[in-house]
Coordinates of C-alpha atoms in Angstrom, one line a residue:
Chain A
M133 CA 3.4 -38.8 19.4
N134 CA 0.4 -36.6 19.1
E135 CA 2.6 -33.6 18.9
G136 CA 4.6 -35.1 16.1
K137 CA 1.5 -35.7 14.1
Q138 CA 0.3 -32.1 14.7
L139 CA 3.6 -30.8 13.4
S140 CA 3.6 -32.8 10.2
S141 CA 0.0 -31.7 9.5
N142 CA 1.2 -28.1 9.9
E143 CA 4.1 -28.6 7.6
H144 CA 1.7 -30.1 5.1
K145 CA -0.4 -27.0 5.3
N146 CA 2.7 -24.8 4.8
I147 CA 3.6 -26.7 1.6
K148 CA 0.1 -25.9 0.3
A149 CA 0.9 -22.2 0.6
Y150 CA 3.9 -22.7 -1.7
Y151 CA 1.7 -24.4 -4.3
L152 CA -0.6 -21.4 -4.2
L153 CA 2.4 -19.1 -4.7
I154 CA 4.0 -21.0 -7.6
P155 CA 2.1 -19.4 -10.5
T156 CA 2.7 -15.8 -9.2
V157 CA 6.4 -16.4 -8.3
A158 CA 7.0 -18.2 -11.6
F159 CA 5.4 -15.4 -13.6
E160 CA 7.2 -12.6 -11.8
F161 CA 10.5 -14.6 -12.0
I162 CA 10.3 -15.0 -15.8
F163 CA 8.9 -11.6 -16.7
F164 CA 10.3 -9.4 -13.9
I165 CA 13.5 -10.9 -12.4
V166 CA 15.0 -12.5 -15.6
P167 CA 14.6 -9.3 -17.6
L168 CA 16.5 -7.4 -14.9
V169 CA 19.3 -10.0 -15.2
I170 CA 19.3 -9.5 -18.9
V171 CA 19.7 -5.7 -18.5
F172 CA 22.7 -6.4 -16.3
I173 CA 24.3 -8.6 -19.0
Y174 CA 23.5 -6.1 -21.8
S175 CA 25.2 -3.3 -19.8
F176 CA 28.6 -5.1 -20.3
S177 CA 28.0 -5.7 -24.0
Q178 CA 28.9 -3.6 -27.0
T179 CA 27.6 -2.7 -30.5
D180 CA 29.6 -3.4 -33.6
P181 CA 29.9 -0.8 -36.4
F182 CA 26.6 -2.1 -37.9
G183 CA 24.7 -1.5 -34.7
R184 CA 24.4 -5.2 -33.9
I185 CA 25.0 -6.2 -30.3
R186 CA 28.1 -8.3 -29.5
F187 CA 28.4 -9.9 -26.2
E188 CA 32.0 -9.2 -25.4
F189 CA 32.8 -7.9 -22.0
T190 CA 33.4 -4.2 -21.8
L191 CA 33.0 -1.5 -19.2
S192 CA 32.9 1.3 -21.8
N193 CA 29.1 1.8 -21.2
Y194 CA 29.7 2.6 -17.6
F195 CA 32.6 4.9 -18.4
R196 CA 30.2 6.8 -20.6
V197 CA 27.6 7.0 -17.9
F198 CA 30.1 8.7 -15.7
T199 CA 31.1 11.4 -18.1
P200 CA 30.1 15.0 -17.1
E201 CA 27.1 15.0 -19.4
F202 CA 25.4 12.1 -17.6
T203 CA 26.7 12.8 -14.0
R204 CA 25.0 16.2 -14.4
T205 CA 21.8 14.5 -15.4
M206 CA 22.1 12.1 -12.4
F207 CA 22.7 15.0 -10.1
R208 CA 19.7 16.9 -11.5
T209 CA 17.6 13.7 -11.2
F210 CA 18.6 13.1 -7.6
S211 CA 18.1 16.8 -6.6
L212 CA 14.6 17.0 -8.2
A213 CA 13.5 13.8 -6.7
T214 CA 14.8 14.8 -3.2
I215 CA 13.2 18.3 -3.3
S216 CA 9.9 16.7 -4.5
T217 CA 10.0 14.1 -1.8
I218 CA 10.7 16.7 1.0
L219 CA 7.9 19.0 -0.3
C220 CA 5.4 16.1 -0.6
L221 CA 6.1 15.3 3.0
I222 CA 5.8 18.9 4.2
V223 CA 2.7 19.6 2.1
G224 CA 1.1 16.2 2.9
Y225 CA 1.8 16.0 6.7
P226 CA -0.8 18.6 7.8
L227 CA -3.4 17.0 5.5
A228 CA -2.7 13.5 6.9
Y229 CA -2.8 14.9 10.4
Y230 CA -6.1 16.6 9.8
I231 CA -7.7 13.5 8.3
G232 CA -6.3 11.3 11.1
Y233 CA -8.0 13.4 13.8
K234 CA -11.3 13.8 12.0
E235 CA -14.4 11.8 13.1
K236 CA -14.6 8.4 11.5
K237 CA -17.5 9.2 9.2
Y238 CA -15.6 12.1 7.5
Q239 CA -12.3 10.1 7.5
S240 CA -13.3 7.7 4.8
L241 CA -14.7 10.5 2.5
L242 CA -11.5 12.6 2.9
L243 CA -9.3 9.5 2.3
M244 CA -11.3 8.7 -0.8
L245 CA -10.7 12.3 -2.1
V246 CA -6.9 11.8 -1.5
I247 CA -6.8 8.4 -3.3
I248 CA -9.1 9.1 -6.3
P249 CA -6.4 11.0 -8.3
F250 CA -4.3 7.9 -8.0
W251 CA -6.9 6.0 -10.0
L252 CA -7.1 8.7 -12.7
S253 CA -4.8 8.6 -15.8
F254 CA -1.3 9.7 -15.0
V255 CA -0.9 11.1 -18.5
T256 CA -4.1 13.1 -18.2
R257 CA -3.2 14.5 -14.8
T258 CA 0.2 15.6 -16.0
Y259 CA -1.3 17.1 -19.1
S260 CA -3.8 19.0 -17.1
M261 CA -0.9 21.0 -15.5
I262 CA 0.2 22.4 -18.8
S263 CA -3.0 24.6 -19.2
I264 CA -2.5 25.8 -15.6
F265 CA 1.2 26.8 -15.9
S266 CA 1.6 28.0 -19.5
S267 CA 2.3 31.7 -20.0
N268 CA -1.3 32.4 -21.1
G269 CA -2.6 29.7 -18.7
I270 CA -5.1 29.8 -15.8
L271 CA -2.6 30.6 -13.1
N272 CA -1.4 33.8 -14.9
Q273 CA -5.1 34.7 -15.6
V274 CA -5.9 34.4 -11.9
L275 CA -2.8 36.3 -10.8
A276 CA -3.5 39.1 -13.4
F277 CA -7.1 39.3 -12.3
F278 CA -6.0 40.1 -8.8
G279 CA -3.4 42.6 -10.2
L280 CA -0.5 40.6 -8.8
I281 CA 1.4 40.4 -12.1
K282 CA 1.8 42.8 -15.1
D283 CA 3.5 40.6 -17.7
R284 CA 2.8 36.9 -18.1
P285 CA 5.7 34.8 -16.8
Q286 CA 6.3 31.3 -18.2
W287 CA 6.0 28.9 -15.3
L288 CA 6.6 25.8 -17.4
Y289 CA 9.9 24.4 -18.5
N290 CA 11.6 25.1 -15.2
W291 CA 12.7 23.1 -12.1
Y292 CA 9.7 24.3 -10.2
S293 CA 7.2 23.2 -12.8
V294 CA 8.7 19.7 -12.6
V295 CA 8.6 19.7 -8.8
A296 CA 5.0 21.0 -8.9
G297 CA 4.1 18.2 -11.3
M298 CA 5.7 15.7 -8.9
I299 CA 3.8 17.0 -5.9
Y300 CA 0.6 17.0 -7.9
N301 CA 1.0 13.4 -8.9
Y302 CA 2.7 11.8 -5.8
L303 CA 1.1 13.7 -2.9
P304 CA -1.3 10.8 -2.2
M305 CA 1.6 8.5 -1.8
A306 CA 3.0 10.7 1.0
V307 CA -0.4 11.3 2.7
L308 CA -1.6 7.7 3.0
P309 CA 1.2 6.2 5.1
I310 CA 1.4 9.3 7.3
Y311 CA -2.3 9.2 7.8
A312 CA -2.0 5.5 8.8
S313 CA 0.5 6.3 11.5
V314 CA -1.5 9.3 12.8
E315 CA -4.6 7.2 13.0
K316 CA -2.7 4.5 15.0
L317 CA -1.4 7.0 17.4
D318 CA -2.7 6.6 20.9
K319 CA -4.2 9.9 21.7
A320 CA -3.7 9.3 25.4
Y321 CA 0.0 10.2 25.0
L322 CA -0.9 13.6 23.8
E323 CA -3.2 14.2 26.8
A324 CA -0.5 13.0 29.1
A325 CA 2.0 15.4 27.6
Q326 CA -0.4 18.3 27.8
S327 CA -1.4 17.5 31.4
L328 CA 2.3 17.5 32.3
G329 CA 2.4 21.1 31.0
A330 CA 3.7 20.8 27.5
N331 CA 2.0 23.2 25.1
K332 CA 0.6 22.2 21.7
F333 CA 3.8 22.9 19.8
V334 CA 6.1 21.0 22.2
T335 CA 3.6 18.1 22.3
F336 CA 3.7 17.9 18.5
L337 CA 7.5 18.1 18.4
K338 CA 8.2 15.6 21.2
V339 CA 5.3 13.2 20.9
T340 CA 3.4 13.3 17.7
L341 CA 6.2 13.7 15.2
P342 CA 8.4 10.9 16.6
L343 CA 5.5 8.5 16.8
T344 CA 4.4 9.2 13.3
L345 CA 7.9 9.0 11.9
P346 CA 7.4 5.5 10.5
G347 CA 4.7 6.9 8.3
V348 CA 6.9 9.8 7.2
V349 CA 9.7 7.3 6.3
A350 CA 7.2 5.1 4.3
G351 CA 5.9 8.2 2.5
S352 CA 9.4 9.2 1.6
I353 CA 10.0 5.8 0.0
L354 CA 6.8 5.9 -1.9
V355 CA 7.5 9.3 -3.3
F356 CA 11.2 9.2 -3.9
I357 CA 11.4 5.9 -5.8
P358 CA 8.9 6.7 -8.5
S359 CA 10.1 10.3 -8.9
V360 CA 13.7 9.4 -9.3
G361 CA 12.7 7.3 -12.3
E362 CA 10.2 9.8 -13.6
F363 CA 9.8 10.3 -17.3
L364 CA 6.5 11.9 -18.2
I365 CA 6.6 14.9 -15.8
P366 CA 10.0 16.3 -16.9
E367 CA 9.0 15.4 -20.5
L368 CA 5.8 17.5 -20.5
L369 CA 6.5 20.1 -17.8
G370 CA 10.3 20.4 -17.7
G371 CA 11.6 20.2 -21.3
V372 CA 15.0 19.3 -22.5
D373 CA 16.9 21.5 -20.0
W374 CA 15.2 19.6 -17.1
Y375 CA 15.4 16.1 -18.5
M376 CA 15.9 13.4 -15.9
M377 CA 17.5 10.0 -16.2
G378 CA 14.1 8.6 -17.2
N379 CA 14.1 10.8 -20.3
Y380 CA 17.5 9.7 -21.3
L381 CA 16.5 6.1 -20.9
W382 CA 13.5 6.6 -23.1
M383 CA 15.6 8.3 -25.8
T384 CA 18.4 5.8 -25.6
F385 CA 16.0 2.9 -26.0
L386 CA 13.2 4.1 -28.2
T387 CA 14.8 6.9 -30.3
I388 CA 18.5 5.9 -30.6
G389 CA 18.2 2.2 -29.9
N390 CA 21.6 1.9 -28.2
Y391 CA 20.7 -1.0 -25.9
P392 CA 24.1 -1.6 -24.2
F393 CA 24.5 2.0 -23.1
G394 CA 20.8 2.3 -22.1
A395 CA 21.2 -0.9 -20.0
A396 CA 24.2 0.6 -18.1
L397 CA 22.3 3.8 -17.5
S398 CA 19.4 1.9 -16.1
I399 CA 21.6 -0.3 -13.9
V400 CA 22.9 2.9 -12.3
L401 CA 19.3 4.0 -11.7
I402 CA 18.4 0.6 -10.3
V403 CA 21.4 0.7 -7.9
I404 CA 20.3 4.2 -6.7
V405 CA 16.8 2.8 -6.0
L406 CA 18.2 -0.4 -4.3
L407 CA 20.6 1.7 -2.1
F408 CA 17.6 3.8 -1.0
I409 CA 15.6 0.6 -0.3
A410 CA 18.5 -0.8 1.7
I411 CA 18.8 2.3 3.9
Y412 CA 15.1 2.0 4.7
S413 CA 14.9 -1.8 4.6
K414 CA 13.8 -2.2 8.2
Y415 CA 10.8 0.0 7.6
F416 CA 10.1 -1.5 4.2
A417 CA 7.6 -4.4 4.4
K418 CA 6.4 -3.4 7.8
E419 CA 5.4 0.2 7.2
V420 CA 4.8 0.5 3.5
E421 CA 1.0 -0.2 3.6
L422 CA -0.8 1.0 0.6
G423 CA -4.4 1.9 1.1
F424 CA -5.9 1.9 -2.3
Chain B
M27 CA -6.8 29.1 20.1
K28 CA -7.9 25.5 19.4
N29 CA -10.6 26.8 17.1
L30 CA -8.2 29.0 15.1
W31 CA -5.8 26.0 14.6
D32 CA -8.7 23.9 13.5
K33 CA -9.9 26.5 11.1
F34 CA -6.4 26.8 9.6
L35 CA -6.1 23.1 9.0
K36 CA -9.6 23.0 7.5
G37 CA -8.7 25.9 5.1
Y38 CA -5.4 24.2 4.3
T39 CA -7.1 20.9 3.5
F40 CA -9.5 22.7 1.3
L41 CA -6.7 24.4 -0.6
I42 CA -4.9 21.1 -1.1
F43 CA -8.0 19.5 -2.6
L44 CA -8.5 22.5 -4.8
F45 CA -4.9 22.0 -6.0
L46 CA -5.6 18.3 -6.7
Y47 CA -8.9 18.7 -8.4
A48 CA -9.0 22.2 -10.1
P49 CA -6.6 21.2 -12.9
I50 CA -8.8 18.2 -13.7
A51 CA -12.0 20.3 -13.6
I52 CA -10.5 22.9 -15.9
L53 CA -9.3 20.2 -18.3
V54 CA -12.8 18.8 -18.5
L55 CA -14.4 22.3 -18.9
F56 CA -12.1 23.2 -21.8
S57 CA -12.9 20.0 -23.7
F58 CA -16.3 21.7 -24.3
N59 CA -14.7 24.9 -25.6
E60 CA -15.8 26.2 -29.0
G61 CA -13.2 26.1 -31.8
F62 CA -12.5 28.8 -34.4
M63 CA -11.0 28.8 -37.9
V64 CA -7.3 29.6 -38.6
G65 CA -7.0 29.4 -42.3
A66 CA -8.6 26.2 -43.4
R67 CA -8.0 24.5 -40.0
R68 CA -10.4 24.4 -37.0
V69 CA -8.4 25.0 -33.8
G70 CA -9.3 25.7 -30.2
S71 CA -8.0 27.1 -27.0
T72 CA -7.5 25.2 -23.7
V73 CA -7.2 28.4 -21.6
V74 CA -9.5 31.0 -23.1
W75 CA -13.2 30.3 -23.0
R76 CA -15.1 31.0 -26.2
G77 CA -18.4 29.2 -25.7
F78 CA -19.9 25.8 -25.1
S79 CA -19.6 23.2 -27.9
T80 CA -19.4 19.4 -28.2
E81 CA -17.6 19.6 -31.5
W82 CA -14.4 18.0 -30.2
Y83 CA -16.3 15.0 -29.1
T84 CA -18.1 14.7 -32.4
K85 CA -14.6 14.9 -34.0
L86 CA -13.4 12.0 -31.8
F87 CA -16.4 9.8 -32.6
D88 CA -15.5 10.1 -36.3
S89 CA -11.9 9.2 -35.8
P90 CA -10.9 5.5 -36.5
A91 CA -7.6 6.0 -34.7
I92 CA -9.3 6.9 -31.4
W93 CA -11.6 3.9 -31.7
A94 CA -8.7 1.5 -32.4
A95 CA -6.7 2.9 -29.5
L96 CA -9.7 2.6 -27.2
G97 CA -10.3 -1.0 -28.4
N98 CA -6.6 -1.9 -27.8
S99 CA -6.5 -0.3 -24.3
S100 CA -9.8 -2.0 -23.2
M101 CA -8.7 -5.4 -24.5
I102 CA -5.3 -5.1 -22.8
A103 CA -6.8 -3.9 -19.5
M104 CA -9.5 -6.6 -19.5
I105 CA -7.2 -9.5 -20.0
T106 CA -4.5 -8.1 -17.7
S107 CA -7.0 -7.5 -14.9
I108 CA -8.6 -10.9 -15.0
A109 CA -5.3 -12.7 -15.1
S110 CA -3.9 -10.5 -12.3
A111 CA -7.1 -11.2 -10.3
V112 CA -6.5 -14.9 -10.4
L113 CA -2.8 -14.9 -9.5
G114 CA -3.0 -12.0 -7.0
T115 CA -5.9 -13.6 -5.2
L116 CA -4.1 -17.0 -4.9
S117 CA -1.0 -15.3 -3.5
A118 CA -3.0 -13.1 -1.0
Y119 CA -5.0 -16.2 0.1
A120 CA -1.8 -18.1 0.7
V121 CA -0.3 -15.3 2.8
I122 CA -3.4 -14.8 4.9
R123 CA -4.3 -18.5 5.4
Y124 CA -0.9 -20.0 6.0
N125 CA 2.2 -19.3 7.9
F126 CA 5.3 -20.2 5.9
K127 CA 9.0 -19.5 5.7
G128 CA 9.9 -16.5 3.6
K129 CA 6.6 -14.7 4.1
N130 CA 8.2 -11.3 4.7
L131 CA 10.5 -11.8 1.7
F132 CA 7.4 -12.5 -0.4
Y133 CA 5.8 -9.2 0.8
I134 CA 8.9 -7.3 -0.4
F135 CA 8.9 -9.4 -3.6
M136 CA 5.3 -8.3 -4.3
L137 CA 5.9 -4.7 -3.5
I138 CA 8.9 -4.2 -5.7
P139 CA 7.0 -4.3 -9.1
I140 CA 4.7 -1.5 -7.9
I141 CA 7.3 0.9 -6.5
I142 CA 10.4 0.4 -8.7
P143 CA 10.6 3.1 -11.4
E144 CA 8.4 1.8 -14.2
I145 CA 10.8 2.8 -16.9
T146 CA 13.4 0.3 -15.7
E147 CA 10.8 -2.5 -15.7
A148 CA 9.7 -1.5 -19.2
L149 CA 13.1 -1.4 -20.8
S150 CA 14.2 -4.6 -19.1
L151 CA 11.2 -6.4 -20.5
L152 CA 11.9 -5.0 -24.0
L153 CA 15.4 -6.4 -23.8
F154 CA 13.9 -9.7 -22.6
Y155 CA 11.6 -9.8 -25.7
V156 CA 14.4 -8.8 -28.0
T157 CA 16.8 -11.4 -26.6
F158 CA 14.3 -14.3 -27.0
G159 CA 13.0 -13.1 -30.3
V160 CA 9.4 -12.6 -29.0
K161 CA 7.2 -10.9 -31.6
L162 CA 5.8 -7.7 -30.1
G163 CA 2.1 -6.9 -30.0
L164 CA -0.9 -6.8 -27.7
H165 CA 0.2 -9.9 -25.8
T166 CA 3.6 -8.4 -24.9
I167 CA 1.9 -5.4 -23.4
I168 CA -0.5 -7.6 -21.4
I169 CA 2.4 -9.5 -19.9
G170 CA 4.2 -6.3 -19.0
H171 CA 1.1 -4.9 -17.3
A172 CA 0.4 -8.1 -15.4
T173 CA 3.8 -8.0 -13.6
F174 CA 2.6 -4.9 -11.6
C175 CA -1.1 -5.5 -11.7
I176 CA -0.7 -8.8 -9.8
S177 CA 0.9 -6.8 -7.0
F178 CA -2.0 -4.4 -6.9
V179 CA -4.6 -7.1 -6.6
F180 CA -2.4 -8.9 -4.0
T181 CA -2.1 -5.7 -1.9
V182 CA -5.8 -4.9 -2.0
V183 CA -7.0 -8.4 -1.3
K184 CA -4.5 -8.9 1.5
A185 CA -5.4 -5.6 3.2
R186 CA -9.1 -6.5 3.0
L187 CA -8.5 -9.8 4.7
A188 CA -6.2 -8.6 7.5
D189 CA -8.7 -9.7 10.1
Y190 CA -9.9 -12.8 8.2
D191 CA -10.8 -15.7 10.6
K192 CA -9.3 -18.9 9.3
S193 CA -11.4 -21.0 11.7
L194 CA -14.4 -20.5 9.4
E195 CA -12.8 -22.5 6.7
E196 CA -11.6 -25.2 9.1
A197 CA -15.2 -25.4 10.5
A198 CA -16.5 -26.0 6.9
Q199 CA -13.9 -28.7 6.4
S200 CA -14.6 -30.4 9.7
L201 CA -18.3 -30.5 8.6
G202 CA -17.3 -32.5 5.6
A203 CA -16.4 -29.9 2.9
T204 CA -13.4 -30.6 0.7
P205 CA -10.7 -27.8 0.8
V206 CA -11.8 -26.6 -2.6
Q207 CA -15.5 -26.6 -1.6
A208 CA -14.6 -24.8 1.6
F209 CA -12.6 -22.2 -0.4
I210 CA -15.4 -21.6 -2.9
K211 CA -18.3 -21.6 -0.5
V212 CA -16.8 -19.9 2.6
T213 CA -13.7 -18.0 1.7
L214 CA -14.4 -16.7 -1.8
P215 CA -17.6 -14.8 -0.7
I216 CA -15.6 -13.1 2.0
L217 CA -12.8 -12.3 -0.4
A218 CA -15.2 -11.1 -3.2
P219 CA -15.3 -7.4 -2.4
G220 CA -11.5 -7.2 -2.1
I221 CA -11.0 -9.2 -5.3
L222 CA -13.4 -6.9 -7.2
A223 CA -11.8 -3.7 -5.9
G224 CA -8.3 -5.1 -6.7
T225 CA -9.4 -6.1 -10.2
L226 CA -10.9 -2.7 -10.9
L227 CA -7.6 -1.0 -9.7
A228 CA -5.6 -3.4 -11.9
F229 CA -7.9 -2.5 -14.9
T230 CA -7.4 1.3 -14.5
Q231 CA -3.6 0.9 -13.9
S232 CA -3.3 -1.1 -17.1
F233 CA -5.8 1.1 -19.1
D234 CA -3.9 4.3 -18.2
D235 CA -0.3 3.0 -18.6
L236 CA 1.9 4.8 -21.0
I237 CA 5.5 3.7 -20.3
K238 CA 5.3 -0.1 -20.3
A239 CA 3.0 0.0 -23.3
S240 CA 5.3 2.3 -25.3
F241 CA 8.3 0.0 -24.7
T242 CA 6.6 -3.4 -25.3
T243 CA 4.2 -2.5 -28.1
G244 CA 4.4 -4.0 -31.6
A245 CA 4.2 -2.2 -34.9
G246 CA 1.0 -0.4 -35.3
V247 CA -0.5 -1.2 -31.9
I248 CA -1.3 2.0 -30.2
T249 CA -3.1 2.4 -26.8
L250 CA -5.1 5.4 -25.7
P251 CA -2.4 6.9 -23.4
M252 CA 0.1 6.5 -26.2
L253 CA -2.2 8.3 -28.5
I254 CA -2.8 11.2 -26.0
F255 CA 1.0 11.4 -25.4
S256 CA 1.8 11.6 -29.2
K257 CA -0.8 14.3 -29.7
I258 CA 0.5 16.4 -26.7
K259 CA 3.9 16.5 -28.5
F260 CA 2.2 18.5 -31.2
G261 CA 0.8 21.0 -28.7
V262 CA -2.3 21.2 -26.4
S263 CA -5.8 21.3 -27.9
P264 CA -9.4 20.9 -26.8
E265 CA -9.4 17.6 -28.8
I266 CA -6.8 16.2 -26.4
N267 CA -8.9 17.5 -23.5
A268 CA -11.8 15.5 -24.9
I269 CA -9.9 12.2 -25.1
A270 CA -8.4 12.8 -21.7
T271 CA -11.9 13.5 -20.3
I272 CA -13.0 10.1 -21.7
T273 CA -10.1 8.3 -19.8
L274 CA -11.1 10.3 -16.7
L275 CA -14.7 9.2 -17.0
I276 CA -13.7 5.5 -17.4
S277 CA -11.2 5.4 -14.5
G278 CA -13.3 7.7 -12.3
T279 CA -16.4 5.5 -12.7
L280 CA -14.4 2.4 -11.8
A281 CA -12.9 4.1 -8.7
L282 CA -16.3 5.1 -7.5
I283 CA -17.7 1.6 -8.0
S284 CA -14.7 0.2 -6.1
Y285 CA -15.4 2.5 -3.1
W286 CA -19.1 1.7 -3.2
I287 CA -18.2 -2.0 -3.0
Q288 CA -15.8 -1.6 -0.2
N289 CA -18.1 0.6 1.9
S290 CA -21.3 -1.3 1.4
S291 CA -19.9 -4.6 2.5

């Protein structure tokens, strides 16, 4: 009897949680989910000769997405995002490791230094790279000062300037989750491995790396997804030859105004992202902790 | 050996921070670069230092376009961050205070607007507005920003309250407070630093957004990042450095306030 009452009062409490969630869920449903459904519908529509949209089912937009012009772009997008993700992890891991082993009082300061760029304007940060990499830019001035170069190579408008821009902007997203898993790591395991005769390198490979793998996975999600949909970095640092899918989406919607084709292109991008999320889904909600 | 490894990591960390902050420092430095005349036009370099001058800032203060963009961006960020603070806090509170079915699903639901490529969100919202004949303007940008800013507030408030003790609120209620009173008197003060930090983050994310604003803006409504972006298309200049420095100053100040709040409580 008493138990039954307890249960119903708990249920009552749970219903209260749903009331609190209603405004957010309703808002996100209307302005986030419904628009995605609309994109899906548009991707099967067509334009008449006057450029007006007719909702008659067609797959022609998807056929166009899979012509060589766009499969090349998709391949380029995927490659650039993958290279950027791997490099972010490689560059970010030692930093996360270092911060994770620092004394507590330095940890928060170092973390703050990692996170602050994320607060600063994305446009401004990307713009700041132009003056570094341009042919008469700071990098060449420094290299020439040390006598390392004779002429002034153009670092911009190449795949590596796009990747450098990605690392510059997304490094914090790789460092934060790796740091979180290094910090959680029970240091007793390392002492155990070393007292059993493993050297530092073996300890790292057999103990530290496997135990921090969830952080690495979370970091790869947080870097790969925004970079596969990146627009601004290839726009400013890559140029037309290194345009990614995001640049074609921008052009198709804001310059050309071909909504049905743009919709199909973006559905393909969304599917790539969803596939990626599906692969990592078991790590998804658990490990992706953002530490702003 | 241990010392050497430690020194290597220290040096490496220093180099990474140099990589993260030097371009920003150089950008700010060259916003104070002196200009020179080319024909009848005053131009300036962003890579060769000619001397200290505040002429680019003076030029900015006289430009009505800059003031209009700054006004639009501030207005959008203000309304977005306050609305997101309310919705994000309610959701975070529900998640921390109660256990309910579908909680994990809700976490994922709240993460997706932050991590999905922004351009797909932006174009889908544009199609939504076009389909339902919504007139574009400031309000359509605000709605677009709120969809991801709610998630930011939610994430920050939730993280802040991971070790929140719900028995405090129950104690207040058993002493005769109504649920609303208990929330306002007991829970809200505990939540306050997290809410403030989340709201500041939402403000900067909205203030600095280029993509969603570009897709959902109405005729003649230009935000500060849109203005910077359109100027970059005509080439780099110390004038852009000066506008960019102002955005850095605003976001940077808010970031430091946020850290100060989080560390002092």
